[in-house]
Coordinates of C-alpha atoms in Angstrom, one line a residue:
X1256 CA -29.0 -2.6 15.6
X1257 CA -27.2 -3.4 12.4
X1258 CA -28.3 -1.2 9.5
X1259 CA -29.5 -3.0 6.4
X1260 CA -29.2 -1.6 2.9
X1261 CA -31.1 -2.3 -0.3
X1262 CA -29.6 -4.1 -3.3
X1263 CA -29.6 -0.8 -5.2
X1264 CA -27.8 1.1 -2.4
X1265 CA -25.2 -1.7 -2.3
X1266 CA -24.8 -1.7 -6.1
X1267 CA -24.2 2.0 -6.2
X1268 CA -21.5 1.8 -3.5
X1269 CA -19.9 -1.2 -5.3
X1270 CA -19.7 1.1 -8.4
X1271 CA -18.0 3.7 -6.1
X1272 CA -15.4 1.2 -4.9
X1273 CA -14.7 0.1 -8.5
X1274 CA -14.2 3.7 -9.5
X1275 CA -11.9 4.4 -6.5
X1276 CA -9.8 1.3 -7.4
X1277 CA -8.9 2.9 -10.7
X1278 CA -6.6 5.2 -8.8
X1279 CA -4.5 2.3 -7.4
X1280 CA -0.8 3.2 -7.4
X1281 CA -1.4 6.8 -8.5
X1282 CA -3.0 8.8 -5.7
X1283 CA -0.3 8.5 -3.0
X1284 CA -0.1 10.1 -0.5
X1285 CA -3.9 10.6 -0.9
X1286 CA -6.4 7.8 -0.4
X1287 CA -8.4 6.2 -3.3
X1288 CA -11.8 7.7 -3.6
X1289 CA -14.7 7.2 -6.0
X1290 CA -18.1 8.9 -6.1
X1291 CA -21.4 8.6 -7.9
X1292 CA -24.4 11.0 -7.9
X1293 CA -27.8 9.2 -8.1
X1294 CA -31.1 10.9 -9.1
X1295 CA -34.3 9.0 -9.8
X1296 CA -32.7 5.7 -9.1
X1297 CA -30.0 6.0 -11.7
X1298 CA -26.4 7.3 -11.8
X1299 CA -26.3 10.8 -13.3
X1300 CA -22.6 11.6 -12.5
X1301 CA -19.5 9.7 -11.4
X1302 CA -15.8 10.2 -10.9
X1303 CA -12.7 9.1 -9.1
X1304 CA -9.6 10.8 -7.7
X1305 CA -6.8 10.2 -10.3
X1306 CA -3.7 11.6 -8.5
X1307 CA -2.7 13.9 -5.7
X1308 CA -3.3 17.5 -6.5
X1309 CA -6.0 16.8 -9.0
X1310 CA -9.8 17.2 -8.5
X1311 CA -11.4 15.0 -5.9
X1312 CA -13.9 12.3 -6.8
X1313 CA -17.0 14.1 -5.4
X1314 CA -16.2 17.3 -7.4
X1315 CA -15.8 15.3 -10.7
X1316 CA -19.1 13.4 -10.1
X1317 CA -21.0 16.6 -9.3
X1318 CA -19.6 18.4 -12.4
X1319 CA -20.7 15.5 -14.6
X1320 CA -24.2 15.5 -12.9
X1321 CA -24.6 19.2 -13.4
X1322 CA -28.1 20.5 -12.5
X1323 CA -29.3 16.9 -12.0
X1324 CA -27.3 16.8 -8.8
X1325 CA -29.8 19.1 -7.0
X1326 CA -32.0 16.9 -4.8
X1327 CA -29.8 13.9 -5.6
X1328 CA -27.9 11.4 -3.5
X1329 CA -24.1 11.2 -3.3
X1330 CA -22.4 7.8 -2.7
X1331 CA -18.7 8.0 -1.7
X1332 CA -16.4 5.4 -0.1
X1333 CA -14.6 7.9 2.2
X1334 CA -15.9 10.8 4.2
X1335 CA -15.7 14.0 2.1
X1336 CA -12.9 16.4 3.0
X1337 CA -13.7 19.6 4.9
X1338 CA -10.3 21.4 4.8
X1339 CA -8.3 23.3 2.3
X1340 CA -5.3 21.4 0.8
X1341 CA -4.2 21.4 -2.8
X1342 CA -8.0 21.6 -3.6
X1343 CA -11.0 23.2 -2.0
X1344 CA -13.2 21.3 0.5
X1345 CA -15.5 18.8 -1.1
X1346 CA -18.2 19.4 1.5
X1347 CA -18.8 22.9 0.2
X1348 CA -19.2 21.6 -3.4
X1349 CA -21.6 19.0 -2.1
X1350 CA -23.7 21.6 -0.3
X1351 CA -23.6 24.1 -3.1
X1352 CA -24.8 21.4 -5.6
X1353 CA -28.0 20.8 -3.6
X1354 CA -27.3 17.1 -2.7
X1355 CA -29.9 16.0 -0.1
X1356 CA -28.2 12.9 1.2
X1357 CA -24.7 11.4 1.4
X1358 CA -23.7 7.8 1.9
X1359 CA -20.1 7.5 3.1
X1360 CA -18.7 4.0 3.7
X1361 CA -16.2 5.1 6.4
X1362 CA -15.1 8.1 8.4
X1363 CA -11.7 9.5 7.2
X1364 CA -9.1 8.7 9.9
X1365 CA -7.1 11.8 8.8
X1366 CA -7.2 14.2 11.8
X1367 CA -7.8 17.1 9.4
X1368 CA -11.1 15.4 8.5
X1369 CA -12.2 12.7 11.0
X1370 CA -15.9 13.5 11.3
X1371 CA -15.6 17.2 10.5
X1372 CA -16.9 16.6 6.9
X1373 CA -19.9 14.8 8.1
X1374 CA -20.6 17.4 10.8
X1375 CA -20.5 20.1 8.1
X1376 CA -23.0 18.3 5.9
X1377 CA -25.4 17.7 8.8
X1378 CA -25.3 21.3 9.7
X1379 CA -26.3 22.1 6.2
X1380 CA -29.4 19.8 6.7
X1381 CA -27.9 17.1 4.4
X1382 CA -28.8 13.6 5.6
X1383 CA -25.7 11.4 6.2
X1384 CA -25.4 7.6 6.3
X1385 CA -22.1 5.9 7.3
X1386 CA -21.2 2.3 7.1
X1387 CA -22.3 1.0 3.7
X1388 CA -19.7 -1.6 2.6
X1389 CA -17.4 -0.3 5.3
X1390 CA -15.1 -3.3 5.5
X1391 CA -14.5 -3.3 1.7
X1392 CA -13.8 0.5 1.9
X1393 CA -11.3 0.1 4.7
X1394 CA -9.4 -2.7 2.9
X1395 CA -9.3 -0.6 -0.3
X1396 CA -7.6 2.2 1.6
X1397 CA -5.7 0.0 4.1
X1398 CA -2.5 2.1 3.4
X1399 CA -4.3 5.3 4.3
X1400 CA -5.7 3.9 7.5
X1401 CA -2.4 2.5 8.6
X1402 CA -0.5 5.7 8.0
X1403 CA -3.1 7.8 9.8
X1404 CA -3.6 5.5 12.7
X1405 CA -0.1 4.1 13.3
X1406 CA 2.1 6.8 11.8
X1407 CA 4.0 4.2 9.8
X1408 CA 3.9 3.1 6.2
X1409 CA 1.9 0.0 5.2
X1410 CA 4.4 -2.9 4.9
X1411 CA 3.8 -5.8 2.4
X1412 CA 6.1 -8.8 2.4
X1413 CA 6.5 -10.7 -0.9
X1414 CA 8.5 -13.8 -1.8
X1415 CA 8.4 -16.8 -4.1
X1416 CA 9.2 -20.3 -2.7
X1417 CA 9.4 -23.9 -3.7
X1418 CA 7.0 -26.5 -2.4
X1419 CA 9.4 -27.3 0.4
X1420 CA 9.6 -23.6 1.4
X1421 CA 12.9 -22.6 -0.2
X1422 CA 13.5 -19.2 -1.8
X1423 CA 16.9 -20.2 -3.2
X1424 CA 19.2 -23.1 -3.5
X1425 CA 22.1 -23.5 -1.1
X1426 CA 24.3 -21.7 -3.7
X1427 CA 21.8 -18.8 -3.7
X1428 CA 20.4 -19.5 -7.1
X1429 CA 16.8 -18.2 -7.3
X1430 CA 16.1 -17.2 -10.9
X1431 CA 13.5 -18.1 -11.5
X1432 CA 11.5 -20.1 -8.8
X1433 CA 8.2 -18.6 -9.9
X1434 CA 6.7 -18.5 -13.4
X1435 CA 6.1 -15.5 -15.6
X1436 CA 2.6 -14.8 -14.3
X1437 CA 3.8 -14.7 -10.7
X1438 CA 6.7 -12.4 -11.7
X1439 CA 4.3 -10.1 -13.5
X1440 CA 2.2 -9.9 -10.4
X1441 CA 5.4 -9.0 -8.5
X1442 CA 5.9 -6.1 -10.9
X1443 CA 2.3 -5.0 -10.3
X1444 CA 3.0 -4.9 -6.6
X1445 CA 6.1 -2.7 -7.2
X1446 CA 4.0 -0.4 -9.3
X1447 CA 1.4 0.0 -6.6
X1448 CA 3.8 0.7 -3.7
X1449 CA 5.7 3.9 -3.0
X1450 CA 8.9 1.9 -2.3
X1451 CA 10.5 -1.5 -2.6
X1452 CA 13.0 -2.6 0.0
X1453 CA 15.8 -5.2 0.1
X1454 CA 18.9 -5.9 2.1
X1455 CA 22.4 -5.3 0.9
X1456 CA 23.1 -9.1 0.7
X1457 CA 20.2 -9.4 -1.8
X1458 CA 21.8 -6.8 -4.0
X1459 CA 25.1 -8.5 -3.8
X1460 CA 23.6 -11.9 -4.6
X1461 CA 20.9 -11.1 -7.2
X1462 CA 22.0 -7.6 -8.5
X1463 CA 18.3 -6.7 -9.0
X1464 CA 17.0 -3.6 -10.8
X1465 CA 13.8 -3.3 -8.6
X1466 CA 12.0 -1.5 -11.4
X1467 CA 8.6 -2.0 -13.0
X1468 CA 9.0 -3.7 -16.4
X1469 CA 6.4 -6.4 -16.9
X1470 CA 3.4 -4.1 -16.3
X1471 CA 2.6 -0.4 -16.9
X1472 CA 3.3 1.8 -13.9
X1473 CA 5.8 4.1 -12.1
X1474 CA 9.0 2.9 -10.6
X1475 CA 9.0 2.9 -6.8
X1476 CA 11.8 4.2 -4.6
X1477 CA 14.4 1.5 -4.2
X1478 CA 15.4 1.2 -0.6
X1479 CA 18.5 -0.8 0.4
X1480 CA 19.2 -1.6 4.1
X1481 CA 22.9 -1.3 4.5
X1482 CA 24.2 -1.1 8.1
X1483 CA 27.7 -0.1 7.2
X1484 CA 27.2 1.7 3.9
X1485 CA 29.1 -0.9 1.8
X1486 CA 26.8 -1.2 -1.2
X1487 CA 28.9 -1.8 -4.2
X1488 CA 29.1 1.0 -6.8
X1489 CA 29.0 -1.7 -9.5
X1490 CA 25.5 -2.8 -8.7
X1491 CA 22.7 -2.1 -11.1
X1492 CA 21.0 0.0 -8.4
X1493 CA 23.9 2.4 -8.6
X1494 CA 25.0 2.1 -12.2
X1495 CA 21.4 2.4 -13.5
X1496 CA 20.2 5.1 -11.0
X1497 CA 19.5 7.7 -13.7
X1498 CA 16.1 8.5 -12.1
X1499 CA 17.8 9.0 -8.7
X1500 CA 15.4 6.8 -6.9
X1501 CA 17.9 4.5 -5.2
X1502 CA 18.1 5.2 -1.5
X1503 CA 20.6 3.8 0.9
X1504 CA 19.3 3.3 4.5
X1505 CA 22.6 3.3 6.5
X1506 CA 23.4 2.8 10.1
X1507 CA 26.0 5.5 9.9
X1508 CA 24.8 8.8 11.4
X1509 CA 27.0 10.9 9.2
X1510 CA 26.0 10.4 5.5
X1511 CA 29.4 11.9 4.5
X1512 CA 31.0 8.6 5.7
X1513 CA 29.0 6.6 3.2
X1514 CA 31.2 5.8 0.2
X1515 CA 28.3 6.3 -2.2
X1516 CA 27.2 9.7 -1.1
X1517 CA 26.5 11.8 -4.2
X1518 CA 25.5 8.8 -6.2
X1519 CA 22.5 7.8 -4.2
X1520 CA 20.3 9.4 -1.5
X1521 CA 21.3 8.4 2.0
X1522 CA 18.9 8.1 4.9
X1523 CA 21.0 7.7 8.1
X1524 CA 19.1 5.6 10.7
X1525 CA 20.1 4.3 14.1
X1526 CA 21.0 0.7 14.9
X1527 CA 19.2 -1.8 17.1
X1528 CA 21.1 -4.9 18.2
X1529 CA 23.8 -4.2 15.7
X1530 CA 21.5 -3.8 12.6
X1531 CA 19.2 -1.1 11.1
X1532 CA 16.4 -0.2 13.4
X1533 CA 13.5 -1.2 11.1
X1534 CA 10.8 0.9 12.9
X1535 CA 13.1 3.9 12.7
X1536 CA 13.7 3.2 9.0
X1537 CA 10.0 3.1 8.4
X1538 CA 9.4 6.3 10.3
X1539 CA 12.1 8.0 8.2
X1540 CA 10.5 6.6 5.0
X1541 CA 7.1 8.1 6.0
X1542 CA 8.8 11.4 6.8
X1543 CA 10.0 11.3 3.2
X1544 CA 6.5 10.8 1.8
X1545 CA 6.6 7.0 1.6
X1546 CA 3.2 5.5 2.6
X1547 CA 3.7 1.9 1.5
X1548 CA 6.7 -0.4 1.3
X1549 CA 7.1 -3.7 -0.5
X1550 CA 9.7 -5.8 1.2
X1551 CA 11.2 -8.3 -1.3
X1552 CA 14.0 -9.8 0.9
X1553 CA 16.3 -11.4 1.5
X1554 CA 15.6 -14.0 4.2
X1555 CA 17.1 -12.0 7.0
X1556 CA 15.2 -8.9 6.2
X1557 CA 11.9 -10.8 5.8
X1558 CA 12.5 -12.6 9.1
X1559 CA 13.2 -9.4 11.0
X1560 CA 10.1 -7.7 9.7
X1561 CA 8.0 -10.7 10.9
X1562 CA 9.9 -10.9 14.2
X1563 CA 9.3 -7.2 15.0
X1564 CA 5.7 -7.4 14.0
X1565 CA 6.1 -4.7 11.3
X1566 CA 4.5 -6.7 8.4
X1567 CA 0.9 -5.7 7.6
X1568 CA 0.3 -8.1 4.6
X1569 CA 2.1 -11.0 3.0
X1570 CA 2.1 -12.5 -0.5
X1571 CA 3.7 -15.9 -1.0
X1572 CA 3.9 -17.4 -4.5
X1573 CA 4.5 -21.2 -4.2
X1574 CA 5.9 -22.9 -7.3
X1575 CA 5.6 -26.6 -8.2
X1576 CA 9.2 -27.6 -7.6
X1577 CA 11.2 -29.1 -4.8
X1578 CA 14.7 -27.8 -4.0
X1579 CA 15.8 -29.8 -0.9
X1580 CA 18.6 -28.2 1.1
X1581 CA 18.5 -24.4 0.5
X1582 CA 17.5 -21.1 1.9
X1583 CA 14.2 -20.6 3.7
X1584 CA 12.3 -17.3 3.5
X1585 CA 11.8 -17.0 7.2
X1586 CA 14.4 -17.9 9.7
X1587 CA 14.2 -18.5 13.5
X1588 CA 11.3 -16.6 15.1
X1589 CA 11.8 -18.3 18.5
X1590 CA 8.7 -20.4 18.1
X1591 CA 8.7 -23.5 20.2
X1592 CA 5.0 -24.2 20.3
X1593 CA 2.4 -24.0 17.6
X1594 CA 0.4 -21.6 19.8
X1595 CA 3.3 -19.1 19.2
X1596 CA 3.3 -19.4 15.4
X1597 CA 2.4 -16.4 13.3
X1598 CA -1.1 -17.0 12.0
X1599 CA -3.0 -15.2 9.3
X1600 CA -6.5 -13.8 8.7
X1601 CA -8.5 -12.8 5.6
X1602 CA -6.5 -15.4 3.7
X1603 CA -7.0 -15.6 -0.1
X1604 CA -5.7 -18.0 -2.7
X1605 CA -5.1 -17.4 -6.4
X1606 CA -3.6 -19.5 -9.2
X1607 CA -1.0 -17.7 -11.3
X1608 CA 0.0 -19.9 -14.2
X1609 CA 1.6 -23.0 -12.5
X1610 CA 2.1 -21.1 -9.2
X1611 CA -0.2 -20.7 -6.3
X1612 CA -0.4 -17.3 -4.6
X1613 CA -1.4 -16.9 -1.0
X1614 CA -2.1 -13.5 0.6
X1615 CA -3.1 -12.7 4.1
X1616 CA -2.7 -10.5 7.1
X1617 CA -0.5 -11.6 10.0
X1618 CA -2.6 -11.6 13.2
X1619 CA 0.4 -10.2 15.1
X1620 CA 0.5 -7.2 12.7
X1621 CA 0.4 -3.8 14.4
X1622 CA -2.0 -2.6 11.7

């Protein structure tokens, strides 16, 4: 039997999700969490997790509620933690505050929690409801769920194309296919991912900075796939690497053989069919604390992520221009029948200036 919720219950949890979303791009490697304390049908305390190491949403909301929390109801989008990390367990604070009921949208997939928090609360005679706005809560923390369930970073592909599906002319000119609003959105994506990834050919052709400039936010790690370690020392990624956030993912097992050792960080990764093993590269990235990766190209890199079913989400900005002969974003996938084509679900459309943004999740995605 499907549980139904009142309009007020739904409204309180929507407020929780809105609060949690304020942490976008700042809480990694932690999930985004919001919480509200309700007493007498109104919110008496609220909060959200701002960044890893700082107070959790539940604790902030309980502090704001103060004595009003006793006998109140807590709404939170993710199961409260029950273990000691950088902060104390939230479930203990909830029980000590005298909360009588907790609504949690979803169970935390983190093995350190994963039902233990709810069990703790129930043992303290606190009523627990799970499932309110669960789909929205999972999507908000899709990175967290992917990392915990698949042990790989969440991978987003992003590219801009012409109406006829070209990401550059035949002479590799691509600045700019998309308009200013679409480019600003691209910088927003960079600011909300732990790392941005491109291939060495893209660096040679476009000489990108891969930094956040058009919006406020932190610069992501800049990952470059370079099978032979031939990235030029004259590229902006090397010359402007004052923050030390450029990383060379090389097929060479011995980092000492990479000519740029000392100027950039090198992650040696094995080869697969003569090129960087993408799954191994992602596993290495996760081991280095990267929970989300934005793949910006080029065409070969985008194609291989799709071909190997490693893409979780895709953003495509289509601009109102026709190029004709040029470079396609996605190359040969071995598709001979439409039944073999990569299809998408949960597709959304948005207008950005004169451009048209499509986002969706590949059905073949491992997420």
